[in-house]
Coordinates of C-alpha atoms in Angstrom, one line a residue:
X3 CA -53.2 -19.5 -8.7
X4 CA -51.7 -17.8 -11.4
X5 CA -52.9 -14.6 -12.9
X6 CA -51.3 -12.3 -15.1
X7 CA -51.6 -9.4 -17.6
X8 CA -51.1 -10.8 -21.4
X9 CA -47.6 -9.3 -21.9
X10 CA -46.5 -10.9 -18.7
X11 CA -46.4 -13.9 -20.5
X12 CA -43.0 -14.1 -22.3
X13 CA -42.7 -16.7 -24.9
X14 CA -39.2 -18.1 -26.2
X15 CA -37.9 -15.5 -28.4
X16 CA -36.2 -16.5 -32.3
X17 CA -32.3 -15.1 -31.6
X18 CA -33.6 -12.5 -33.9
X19 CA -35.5 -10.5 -31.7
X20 CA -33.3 -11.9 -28.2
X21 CA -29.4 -11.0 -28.6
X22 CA -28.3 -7.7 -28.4
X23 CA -26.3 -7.4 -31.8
X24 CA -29.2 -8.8 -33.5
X25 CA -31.8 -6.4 -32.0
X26 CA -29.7 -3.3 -32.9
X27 CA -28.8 -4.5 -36.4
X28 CA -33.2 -5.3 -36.8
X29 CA -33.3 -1.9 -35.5
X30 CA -30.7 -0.1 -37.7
X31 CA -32.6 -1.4 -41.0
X32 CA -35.9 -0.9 -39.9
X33 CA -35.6 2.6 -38.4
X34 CA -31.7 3.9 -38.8
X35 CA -32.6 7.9 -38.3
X36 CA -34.9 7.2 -35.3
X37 CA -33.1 8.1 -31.5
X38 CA -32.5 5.3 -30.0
X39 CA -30.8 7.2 -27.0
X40 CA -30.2 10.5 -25.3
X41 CA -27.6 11.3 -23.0
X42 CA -26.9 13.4 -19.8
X43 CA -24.8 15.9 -21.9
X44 CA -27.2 16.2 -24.6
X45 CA -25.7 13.7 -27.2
X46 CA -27.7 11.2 -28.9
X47 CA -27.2 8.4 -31.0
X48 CA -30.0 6.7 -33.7
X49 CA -30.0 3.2 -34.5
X50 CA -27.4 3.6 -37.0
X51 CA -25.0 5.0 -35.2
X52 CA -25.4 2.7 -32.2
X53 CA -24.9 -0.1 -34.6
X54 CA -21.6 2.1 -36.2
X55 CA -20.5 2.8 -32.6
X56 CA -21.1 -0.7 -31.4
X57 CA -19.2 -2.3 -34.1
X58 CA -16.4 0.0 -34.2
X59 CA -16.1 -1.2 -30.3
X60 CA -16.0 -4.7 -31.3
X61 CA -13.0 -4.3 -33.8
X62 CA -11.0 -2.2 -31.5
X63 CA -11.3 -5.0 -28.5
X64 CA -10.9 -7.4 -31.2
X65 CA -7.1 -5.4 -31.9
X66 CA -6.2 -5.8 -28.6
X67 CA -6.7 -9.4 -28.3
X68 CA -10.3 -9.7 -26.6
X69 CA -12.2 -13.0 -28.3
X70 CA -15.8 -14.4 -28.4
X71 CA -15.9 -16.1 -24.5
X72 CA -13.8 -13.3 -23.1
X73 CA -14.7 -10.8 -20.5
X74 CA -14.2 -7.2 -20.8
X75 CA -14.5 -4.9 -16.8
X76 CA -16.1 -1.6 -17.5
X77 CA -15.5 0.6 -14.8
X78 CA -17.8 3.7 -15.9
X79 CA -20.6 5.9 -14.9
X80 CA -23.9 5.9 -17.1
X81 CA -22.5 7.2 -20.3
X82 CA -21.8 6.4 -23.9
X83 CA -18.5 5.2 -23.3
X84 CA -20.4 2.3 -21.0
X85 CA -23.1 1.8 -23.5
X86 CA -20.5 1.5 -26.3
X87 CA -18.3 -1.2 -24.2
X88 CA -21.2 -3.1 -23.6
X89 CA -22.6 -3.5 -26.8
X90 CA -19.3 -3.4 -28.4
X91 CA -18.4 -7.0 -26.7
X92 CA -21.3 -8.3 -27.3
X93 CA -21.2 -7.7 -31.0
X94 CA -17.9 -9.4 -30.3
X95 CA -19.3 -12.7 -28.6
X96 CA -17.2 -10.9 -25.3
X97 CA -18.9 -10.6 -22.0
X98 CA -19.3 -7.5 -20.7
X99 CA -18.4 -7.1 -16.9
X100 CA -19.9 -3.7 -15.3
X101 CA -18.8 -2.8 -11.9
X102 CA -19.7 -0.3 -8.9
X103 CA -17.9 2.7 -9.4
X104 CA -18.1 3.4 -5.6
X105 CA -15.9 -0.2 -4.9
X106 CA -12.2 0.6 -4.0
X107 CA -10.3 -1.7 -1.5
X108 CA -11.2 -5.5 -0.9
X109 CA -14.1 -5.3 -3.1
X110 CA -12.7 -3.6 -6.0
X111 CA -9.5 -6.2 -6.1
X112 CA -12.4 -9.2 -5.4
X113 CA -14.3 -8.2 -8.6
X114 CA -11.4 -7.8 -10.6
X115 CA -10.2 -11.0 -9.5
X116 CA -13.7 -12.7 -10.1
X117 CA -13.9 -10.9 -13.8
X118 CA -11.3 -12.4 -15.1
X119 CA -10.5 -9.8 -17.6
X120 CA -7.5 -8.7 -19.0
X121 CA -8.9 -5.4 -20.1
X122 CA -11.0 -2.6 -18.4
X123 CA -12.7 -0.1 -20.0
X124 CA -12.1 3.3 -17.2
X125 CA -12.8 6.5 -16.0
X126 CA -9.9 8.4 -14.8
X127 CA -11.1 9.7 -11.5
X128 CA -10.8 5.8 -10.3
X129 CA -7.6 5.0 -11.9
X130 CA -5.5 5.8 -8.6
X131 CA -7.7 3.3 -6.8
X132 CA -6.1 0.7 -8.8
X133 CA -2.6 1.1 -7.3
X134 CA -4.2 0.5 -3.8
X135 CA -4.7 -3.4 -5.1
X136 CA -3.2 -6.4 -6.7
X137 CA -4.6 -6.7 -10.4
X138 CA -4.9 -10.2 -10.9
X139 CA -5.1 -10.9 -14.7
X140 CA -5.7 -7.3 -15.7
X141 CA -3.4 -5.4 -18.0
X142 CA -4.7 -3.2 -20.1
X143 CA -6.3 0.0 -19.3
X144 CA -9.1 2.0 -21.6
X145 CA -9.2 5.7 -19.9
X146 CA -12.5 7.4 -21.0
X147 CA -10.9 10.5 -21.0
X148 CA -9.0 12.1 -24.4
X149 CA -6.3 12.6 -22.7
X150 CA -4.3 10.0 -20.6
X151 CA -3.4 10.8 -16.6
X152 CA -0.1 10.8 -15.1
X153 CA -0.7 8.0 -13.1
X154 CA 1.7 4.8 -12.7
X155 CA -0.6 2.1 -11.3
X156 CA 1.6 -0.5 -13.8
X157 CA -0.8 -1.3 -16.3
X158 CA -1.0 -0.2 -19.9
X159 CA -3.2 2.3 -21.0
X160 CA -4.6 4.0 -23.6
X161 CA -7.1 6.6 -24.4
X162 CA -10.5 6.1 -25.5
X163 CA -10.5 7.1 -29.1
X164 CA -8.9 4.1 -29.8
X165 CA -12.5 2.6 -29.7
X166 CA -13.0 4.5 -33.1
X167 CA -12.3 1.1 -34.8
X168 CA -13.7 0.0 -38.0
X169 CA -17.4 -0.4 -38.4
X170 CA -17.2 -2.6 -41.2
X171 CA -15.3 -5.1 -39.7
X172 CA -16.9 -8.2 -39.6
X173 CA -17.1 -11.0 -36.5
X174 CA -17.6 -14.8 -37.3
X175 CA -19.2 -16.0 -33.4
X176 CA -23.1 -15.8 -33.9
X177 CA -24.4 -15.5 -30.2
X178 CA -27.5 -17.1 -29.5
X179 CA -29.9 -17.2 -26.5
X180 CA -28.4 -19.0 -23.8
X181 CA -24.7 -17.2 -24.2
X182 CA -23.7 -14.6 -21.8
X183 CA -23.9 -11.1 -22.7
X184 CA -23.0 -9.6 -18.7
X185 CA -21.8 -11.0 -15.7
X186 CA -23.6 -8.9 -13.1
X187 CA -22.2 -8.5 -9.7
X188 CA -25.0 -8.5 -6.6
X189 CA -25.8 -5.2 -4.4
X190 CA -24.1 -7.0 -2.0
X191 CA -26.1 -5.6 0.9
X192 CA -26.3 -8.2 3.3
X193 CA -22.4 -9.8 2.2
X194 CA -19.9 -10.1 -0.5
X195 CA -20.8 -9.5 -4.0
X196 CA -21.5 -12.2 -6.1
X197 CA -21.4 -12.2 -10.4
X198 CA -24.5 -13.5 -11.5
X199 CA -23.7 -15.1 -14.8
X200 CA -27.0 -13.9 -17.6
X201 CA -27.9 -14.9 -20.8
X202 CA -29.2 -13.3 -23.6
X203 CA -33.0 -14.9 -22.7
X204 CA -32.2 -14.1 -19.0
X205 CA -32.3 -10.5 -19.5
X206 CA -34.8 -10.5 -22.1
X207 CA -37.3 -11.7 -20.2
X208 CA -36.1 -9.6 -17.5
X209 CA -36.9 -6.8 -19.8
X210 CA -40.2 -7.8 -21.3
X211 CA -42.1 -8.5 -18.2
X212 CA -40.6 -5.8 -16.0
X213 CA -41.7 -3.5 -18.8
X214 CA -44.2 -5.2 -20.8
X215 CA -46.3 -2.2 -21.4
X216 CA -43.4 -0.3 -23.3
X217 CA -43.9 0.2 -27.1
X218 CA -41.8 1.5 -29.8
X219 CA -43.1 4.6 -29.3
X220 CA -41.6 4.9 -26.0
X221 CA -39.0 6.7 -24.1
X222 CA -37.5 5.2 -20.9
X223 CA -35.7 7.3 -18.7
X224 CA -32.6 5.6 -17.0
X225 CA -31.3 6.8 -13.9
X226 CA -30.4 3.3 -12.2
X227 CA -26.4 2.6 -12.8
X228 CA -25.5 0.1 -15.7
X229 CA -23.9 -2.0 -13.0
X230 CA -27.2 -3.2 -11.9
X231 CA -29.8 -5.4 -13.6
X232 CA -32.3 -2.3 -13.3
X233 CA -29.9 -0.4 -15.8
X234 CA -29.1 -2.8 -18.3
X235 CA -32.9 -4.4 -18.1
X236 CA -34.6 -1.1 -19.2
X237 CA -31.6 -1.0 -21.4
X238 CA -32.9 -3.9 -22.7
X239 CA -36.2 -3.0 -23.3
X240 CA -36.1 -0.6 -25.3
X241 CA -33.5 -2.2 -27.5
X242 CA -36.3 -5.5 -27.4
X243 CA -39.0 -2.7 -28.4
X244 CA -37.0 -0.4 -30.6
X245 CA -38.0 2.7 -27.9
X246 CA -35.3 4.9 -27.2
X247 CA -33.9 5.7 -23.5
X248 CA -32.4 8.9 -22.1
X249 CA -29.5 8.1 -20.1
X250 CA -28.5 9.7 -16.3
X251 CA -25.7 9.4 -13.7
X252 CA -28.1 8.7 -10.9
X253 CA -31.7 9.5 -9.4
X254 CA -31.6 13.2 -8.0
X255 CA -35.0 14.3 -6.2
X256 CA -35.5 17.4 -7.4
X257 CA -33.8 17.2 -10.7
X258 CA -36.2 14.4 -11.9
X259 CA -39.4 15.6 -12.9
X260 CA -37.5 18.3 -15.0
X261 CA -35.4 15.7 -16.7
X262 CA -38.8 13.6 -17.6
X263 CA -40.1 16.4 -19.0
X264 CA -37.2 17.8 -20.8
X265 CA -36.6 14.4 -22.2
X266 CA -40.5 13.3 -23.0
X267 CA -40.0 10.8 -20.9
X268 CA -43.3 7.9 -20.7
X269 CA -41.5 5.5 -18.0
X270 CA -39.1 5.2 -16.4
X271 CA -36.2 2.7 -14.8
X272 CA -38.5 2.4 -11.4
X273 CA -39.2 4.0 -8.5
X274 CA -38.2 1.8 -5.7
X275 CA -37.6 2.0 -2.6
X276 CA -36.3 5.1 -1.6
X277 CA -36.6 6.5 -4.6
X278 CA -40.4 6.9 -4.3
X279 CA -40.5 8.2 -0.5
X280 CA -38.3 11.1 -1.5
X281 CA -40.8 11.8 -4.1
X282 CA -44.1 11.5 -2.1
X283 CA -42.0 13.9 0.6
X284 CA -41.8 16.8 -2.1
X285 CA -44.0 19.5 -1.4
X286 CA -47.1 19.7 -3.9
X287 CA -46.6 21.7 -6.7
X288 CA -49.7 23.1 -9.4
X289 CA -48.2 21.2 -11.9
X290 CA -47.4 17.9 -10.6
X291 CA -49.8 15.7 -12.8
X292 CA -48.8 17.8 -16.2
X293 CA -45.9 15.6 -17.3
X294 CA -45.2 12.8 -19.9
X295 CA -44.9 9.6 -17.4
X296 CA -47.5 6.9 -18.2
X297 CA -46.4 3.9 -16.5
X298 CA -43.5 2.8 -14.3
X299 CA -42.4 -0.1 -12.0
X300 CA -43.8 1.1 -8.7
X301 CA -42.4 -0.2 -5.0
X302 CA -43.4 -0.8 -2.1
X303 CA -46.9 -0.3 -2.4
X304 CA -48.5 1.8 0.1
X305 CA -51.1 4.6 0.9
X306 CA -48.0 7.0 0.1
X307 CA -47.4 5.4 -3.8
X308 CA -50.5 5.1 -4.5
X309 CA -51.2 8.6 -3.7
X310 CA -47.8 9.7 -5.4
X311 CA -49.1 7.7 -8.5
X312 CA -52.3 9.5 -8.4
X313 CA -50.7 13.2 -7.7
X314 CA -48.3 12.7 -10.9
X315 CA -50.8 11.1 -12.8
X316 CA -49.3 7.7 -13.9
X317 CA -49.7 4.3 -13.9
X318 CA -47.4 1.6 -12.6
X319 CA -46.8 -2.4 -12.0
X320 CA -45.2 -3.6 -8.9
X321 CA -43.5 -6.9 -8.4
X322 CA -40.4 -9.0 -7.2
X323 CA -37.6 -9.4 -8.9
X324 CA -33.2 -9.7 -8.3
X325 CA -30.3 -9.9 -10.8
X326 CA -30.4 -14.0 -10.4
X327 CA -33.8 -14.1 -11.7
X328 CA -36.6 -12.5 -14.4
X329 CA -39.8 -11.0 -12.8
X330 CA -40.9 -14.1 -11.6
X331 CA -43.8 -12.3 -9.4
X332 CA -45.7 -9.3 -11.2
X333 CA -48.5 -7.0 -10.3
X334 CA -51.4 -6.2 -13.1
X335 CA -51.5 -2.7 -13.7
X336 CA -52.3 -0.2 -10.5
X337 CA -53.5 -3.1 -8.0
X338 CA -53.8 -1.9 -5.0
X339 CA -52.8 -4.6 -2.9
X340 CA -51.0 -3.0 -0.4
X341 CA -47.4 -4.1 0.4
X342 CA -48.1 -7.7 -2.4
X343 CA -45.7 -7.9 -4.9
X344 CA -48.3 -9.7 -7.0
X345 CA -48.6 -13.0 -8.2
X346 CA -46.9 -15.6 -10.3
X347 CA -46.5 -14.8 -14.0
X348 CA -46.3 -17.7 -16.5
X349 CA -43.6 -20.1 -16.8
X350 CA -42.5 -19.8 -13.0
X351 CA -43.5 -21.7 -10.3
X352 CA -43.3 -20.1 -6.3
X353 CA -43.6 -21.7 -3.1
X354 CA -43.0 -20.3 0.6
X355 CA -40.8 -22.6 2.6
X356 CA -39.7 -23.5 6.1
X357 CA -36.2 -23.9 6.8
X358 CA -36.2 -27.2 5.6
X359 CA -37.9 -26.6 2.1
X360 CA -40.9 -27.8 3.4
X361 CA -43.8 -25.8 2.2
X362 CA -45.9 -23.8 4.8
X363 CA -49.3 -23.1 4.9
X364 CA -51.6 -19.6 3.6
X365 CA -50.8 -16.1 5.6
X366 CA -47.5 -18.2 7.3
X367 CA -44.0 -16.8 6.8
X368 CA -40.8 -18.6 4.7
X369 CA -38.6 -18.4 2.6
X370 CA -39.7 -17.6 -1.1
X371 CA -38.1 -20.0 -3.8
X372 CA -38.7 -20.8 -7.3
X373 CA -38.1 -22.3 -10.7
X374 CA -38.9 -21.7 -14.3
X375 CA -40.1 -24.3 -16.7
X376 CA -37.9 -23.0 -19.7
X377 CA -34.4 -23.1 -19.5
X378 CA -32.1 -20.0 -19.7
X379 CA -34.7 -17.3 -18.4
X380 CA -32.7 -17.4 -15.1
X381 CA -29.4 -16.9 -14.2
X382 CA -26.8 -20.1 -15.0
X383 CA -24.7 -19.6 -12.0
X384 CA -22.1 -17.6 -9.8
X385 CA -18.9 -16.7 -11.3
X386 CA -16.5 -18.8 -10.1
X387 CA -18.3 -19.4 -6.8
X388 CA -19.8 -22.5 -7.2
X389 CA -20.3 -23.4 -3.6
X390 CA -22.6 -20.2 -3.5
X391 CA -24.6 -21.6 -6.9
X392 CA -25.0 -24.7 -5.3
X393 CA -26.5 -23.3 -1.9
X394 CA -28.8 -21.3 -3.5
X395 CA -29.9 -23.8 -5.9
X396 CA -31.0 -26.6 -3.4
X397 CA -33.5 -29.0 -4.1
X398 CA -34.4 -27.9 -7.3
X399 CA -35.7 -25.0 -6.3
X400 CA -34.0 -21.0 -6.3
X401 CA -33.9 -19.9 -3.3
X402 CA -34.3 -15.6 -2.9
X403 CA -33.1 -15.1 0.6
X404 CA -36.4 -13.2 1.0
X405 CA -39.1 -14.0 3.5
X406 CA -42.5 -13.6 2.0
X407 CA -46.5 -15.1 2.8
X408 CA -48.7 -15.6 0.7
X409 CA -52.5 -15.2 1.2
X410 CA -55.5 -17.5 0.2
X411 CA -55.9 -15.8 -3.2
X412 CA -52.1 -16.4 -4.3
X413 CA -51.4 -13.0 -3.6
X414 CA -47.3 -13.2 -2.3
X415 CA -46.3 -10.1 0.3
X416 CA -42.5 -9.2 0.8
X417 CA -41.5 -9.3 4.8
X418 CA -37.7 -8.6 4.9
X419 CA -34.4 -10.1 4.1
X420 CA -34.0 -13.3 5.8
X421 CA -30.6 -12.0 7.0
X422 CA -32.6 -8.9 8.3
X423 CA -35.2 -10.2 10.2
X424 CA -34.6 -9.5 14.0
X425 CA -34.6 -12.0 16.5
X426 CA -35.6 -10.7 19.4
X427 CA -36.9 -12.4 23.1
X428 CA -38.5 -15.5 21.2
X429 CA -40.3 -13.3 18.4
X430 CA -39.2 -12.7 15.1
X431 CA -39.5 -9.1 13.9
X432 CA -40.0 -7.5 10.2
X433 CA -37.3 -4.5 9.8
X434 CA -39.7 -3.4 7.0
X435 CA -42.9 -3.2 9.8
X436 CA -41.0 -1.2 11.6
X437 CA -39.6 1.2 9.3
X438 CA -43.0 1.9 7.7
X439 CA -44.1 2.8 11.4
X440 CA -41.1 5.1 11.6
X441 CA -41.4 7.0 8.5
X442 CA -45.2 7.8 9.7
X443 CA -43.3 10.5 12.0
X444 CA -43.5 14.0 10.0
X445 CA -39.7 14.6 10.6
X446 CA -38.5 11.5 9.6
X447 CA -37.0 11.7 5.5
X448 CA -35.4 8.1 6.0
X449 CA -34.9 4.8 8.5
X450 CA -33.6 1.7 8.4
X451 CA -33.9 -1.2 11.3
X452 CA -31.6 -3.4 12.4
X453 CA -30.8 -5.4 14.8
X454 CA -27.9 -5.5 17.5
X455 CA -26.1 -8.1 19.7
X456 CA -28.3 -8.5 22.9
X457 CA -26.0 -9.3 26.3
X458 CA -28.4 -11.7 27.2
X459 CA -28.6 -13.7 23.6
X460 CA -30.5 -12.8 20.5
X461 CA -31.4 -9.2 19.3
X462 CA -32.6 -5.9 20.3
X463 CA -34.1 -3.3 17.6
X464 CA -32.1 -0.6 16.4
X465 CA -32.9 2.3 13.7
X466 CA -31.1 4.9 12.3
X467 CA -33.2 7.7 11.1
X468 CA -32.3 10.9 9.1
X469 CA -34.6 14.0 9.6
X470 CA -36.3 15.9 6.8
X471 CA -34.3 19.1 5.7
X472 CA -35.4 22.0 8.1
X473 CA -36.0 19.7 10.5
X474 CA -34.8 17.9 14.2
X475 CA -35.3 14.4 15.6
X476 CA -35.8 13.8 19.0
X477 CA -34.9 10.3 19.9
X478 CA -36.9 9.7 22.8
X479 CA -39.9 12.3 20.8
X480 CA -39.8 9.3 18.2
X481 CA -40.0 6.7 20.2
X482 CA -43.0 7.8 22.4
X483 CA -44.5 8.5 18.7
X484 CA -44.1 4.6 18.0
X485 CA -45.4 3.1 21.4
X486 CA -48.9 3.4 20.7
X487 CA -48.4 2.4 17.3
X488 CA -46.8 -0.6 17.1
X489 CA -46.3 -3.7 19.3
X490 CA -44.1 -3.2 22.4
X491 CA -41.4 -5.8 21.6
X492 CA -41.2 -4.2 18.0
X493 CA -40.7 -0.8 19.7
X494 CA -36.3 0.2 18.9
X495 CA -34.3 1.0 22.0
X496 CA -31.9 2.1 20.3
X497 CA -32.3 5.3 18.3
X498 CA -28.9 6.7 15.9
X499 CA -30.0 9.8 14.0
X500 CA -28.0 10.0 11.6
X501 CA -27.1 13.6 8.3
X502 CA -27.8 10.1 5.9
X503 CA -28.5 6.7 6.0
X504 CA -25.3 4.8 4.0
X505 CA -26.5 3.4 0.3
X506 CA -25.4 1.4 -2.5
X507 CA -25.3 3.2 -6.1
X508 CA -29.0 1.7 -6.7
X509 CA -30.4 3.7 -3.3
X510 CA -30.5 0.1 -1.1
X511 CA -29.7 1.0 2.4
X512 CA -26.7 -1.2 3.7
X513 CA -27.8 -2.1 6.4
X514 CA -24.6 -4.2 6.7
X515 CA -22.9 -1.3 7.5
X516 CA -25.0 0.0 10.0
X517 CA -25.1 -3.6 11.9
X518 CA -21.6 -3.8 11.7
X519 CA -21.2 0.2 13.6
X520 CA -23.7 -1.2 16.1
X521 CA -24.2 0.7 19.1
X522 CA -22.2 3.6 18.6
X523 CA -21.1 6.4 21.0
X524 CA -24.4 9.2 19.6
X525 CA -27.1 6.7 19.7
X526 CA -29.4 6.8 22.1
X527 CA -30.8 4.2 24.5
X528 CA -34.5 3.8 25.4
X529 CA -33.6 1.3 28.6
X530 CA -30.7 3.6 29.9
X531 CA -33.2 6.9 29.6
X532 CA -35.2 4.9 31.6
X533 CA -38.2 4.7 29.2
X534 CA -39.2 0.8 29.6
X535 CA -41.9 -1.0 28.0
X536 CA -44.0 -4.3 29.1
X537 CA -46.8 -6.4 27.3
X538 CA -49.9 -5.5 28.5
X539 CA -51.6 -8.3 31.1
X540 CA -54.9 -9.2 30.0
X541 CA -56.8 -9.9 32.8

């Protein structure tokens, strides 16, 4: 069953109103003094001097050797300097490579290597991180910064006025829908990284479904980093809508309301995850529901969302979606199913799957996998890894990773990670059921479960918990909370409070990190306090 609102049913766009140096050019005629974007520090540009900027980028990578096919690293926070790069190589025919300014070590020298670039576009704080790696094929540095540090980490480097190129300059390569205008590297939350190789129709379907309700006349505010398909995709749409977007560093709790209103903000980038618990954990304020936001992208659904929707007055989608793929499940707006991340939009297809690819039944859990019946709309494959495209692209069929069910009325509801799911004592265990338990304790801010190596084979349940500010967790308090809640083999016995839960850039626990601390020296033990738990005997 498929069922979907109207603008959750993208059509093949002309290249026109699809690639990125089109859009702004179609935007730059038809409204050239309109904002098309606000920044942090209070500069703006309009449409015409995004296209100036953007082509003035082109010709100044086009100096320094950078050609249509080419890859350009951008190692930047949300700023015009990253805006500029991005734009400026596609105008180019270039690829654009964005990458997390928190990697350093192993996984700063893998993306590197993976990019392929010769040239990275930087901000000086990072540069010293560089001469703690090999550099592969890079050699030329771009400092966003007037002024170049003294740093030797042996490659050239220049400062970033020499972007300032020549707007007039003229490029021959016409891109067209299926070329690549980022390679976007994966969370990486449950193992390496990966660069998801997009397309201009990849990421503009991303854009239009995600945010279908947008209109020229809105703003998007953008606090999710540009190294991460919910940055560029609400980039997107408003360069697909000619709206305009006000740019931020990052989501900050208690600076965000201000910034929506300061900016006249109607959506925003999304409120997932942890994003919207810090929000429903504010205390109440007279004027919460006196502020511009009309719709967002709203998830998990819950009692809690739904009631933050209704306290700040908005209205919101939910739905699944990763960097491989385009909103292939979608919500209409504020349905209330709670915890379903909707239903299949047109053009996709979804099935649940056993380990085999064999479809299960209604209400059973598997593995969620799909495929689209246009081609480009999702990604074209790993860079370089194509072992890892191949795996995930067996039988036909996408596979997420993700363990869903899916109910009689096509509804689909997200379980867990399929590398998060705990095994333990022959039953298999949702972190996510367990967390939402947790967080029902008044002192509990955030929590992730997890589980850890069992002596006698499988898993037992861990979580690590952080406590509200101006307030304590008692392990063994929390977990005589949860007994009467939840079943006893999903009950943790191990409890790690913790000043804050480890995250990536985009506010995804890594619970990678946590698994891989295990049972550390502060975390308390259930069993050894001698609080034990058995199933219940019927009789």
């Amino acid at each position: 069953m498929t069922s979907s609102p109207p603008w959750f049913d993208p059509k093949t766009p002309a290249r026109e109103d699809c690639v990125v140096s089109c859009l702004i050019d179609k935007w730059a005629a038809a409204t050239p003094d309109k904002t098309f974007i606000l920044y942090e520090n209070g500069d703006s540009w309009s449409w015409s001097q995004t296209r100036s900027i953007a082509r003035a980028t082109a010709a100044a990578f086009a100096a320094r050797g950078i050609r249509a096919g080419d890859t350009v690293l951008a190692w930047l926070p949300n700023n015009a300097t990253m805006i500029r790069s991005w734009f400026g190589a596609n105008y180019l025919g270039a690829t654009l490579v964005p990458i997390n300014t928190s990697y350093r070590g192993r996984l700063l020298e893998h993306a590197i290597r993976t990019s392929d670039a010769r040239l990275m576009i930087v901000h000086p704080a990072l540069i010293d991180r560089l001469s703690e790696i090999e550099h592969s094929d890079l050699e030329h540095l771009i400092v966003d910064s007037p002024d170049l540090p003294n740093l030797d980490c042996g490659l050239t480097m220049e400062p970033v006025s020499v972007l300032d190129g020549d707007s007039a300059a003229e490029f021959d390569f016409a891109p067209q829908i299926w070329d690549t205008p980022l390679i976007i590297f994966t969370s990486g939350t449950t193992g390496p990284s990966k660069g998801v190789i997009t397309s201009y129709l990849h990421q503009w379907t991303t854009a239009t479904v995600q945010y279908g309700y947008m209109t020229a006349a809105d703003r998007i505010l953008i606090n999710l980093p540009m190294f991460h398909v919910g940055g560029t995709s609400s980039i997107y749409a408003a360069l697909a809508r000619g709206a305009s977007a006000a740019l931020f560093d990052g989501f900050n709790t208690r600076e965000f309301w201000p910034q929506l209103r300061a900016t006249g903000s109607t959506t925003i980038s999304g409120l997932i995850g942890a994003m919207a618990s810090f929000l429903t954990k504010t205390p109440p304020q007279p004027d919460d529901g006196d502020n511009p936001l009309t719709y967002c992208t709203l998830a998990p659904i819950t009692d809690d969302t739904i009631a933050l929707s209704k306290r700040f007055n908005f209205h919101y989608v939910s739905g699944f979606n990763m960097t491989e793929l385009s909103s292939p499940l979608i919500t209409p707006l504020d349905e209330r199913t709670h915890r379903s991340c909707g239903r299949p939009r047109s053009g996709v297809e979804c099935r649940v799957v056993d380990d085999h690819d064999m479809e299960v039944g209604a209400n059973m859990i598997g593995e969620l996998v799909v495929r689209s019946d246009s081609p480009w709309v999702f990604f074209k494959g790993y860079h370089k890894n194509p072992e890892a495209t191949a795996e995930a692209w067996r039988n036909g069929w996408f596979h997420t990773g993700d363990l869903v069910t899916r109910d009689a009325d096509g509804n689909f509801f997200f379980i867990d990670r399929k590398k998060d799911a705990i095994r333990r004592r022959g039953e298999n265990i949702s972190s996510i059921e367990v967390e939402l338990d947790v967080y029902a304790h008044a002192a509990v801010l955030e929590v992730a479960a997890y589980g850890v190596p069992c002596p006698a084979g499988e898993e037992e349940v861990m979580v690590a918990v952080a406590a509200k500010p101006g307030h304590t967790l008692d392990p063994q308090s929390l977990v005589e909370f949860l007994i009467p809640r939840m079943a006893h083999f999903m009950v943790p016995r191990y409890v790690r409070v913790v000043e804050a839960l480890p995250k990536t850039p985009t506010n995804k626990i890594q619970k990678v990190q946590l698994r891989g601390e295990g049972v550390t020296s502060d975390t308390w033990d259930r069993e050894a306090s001698g609080l034990a738990l058995k199933r219940q005997k019927l009789k």
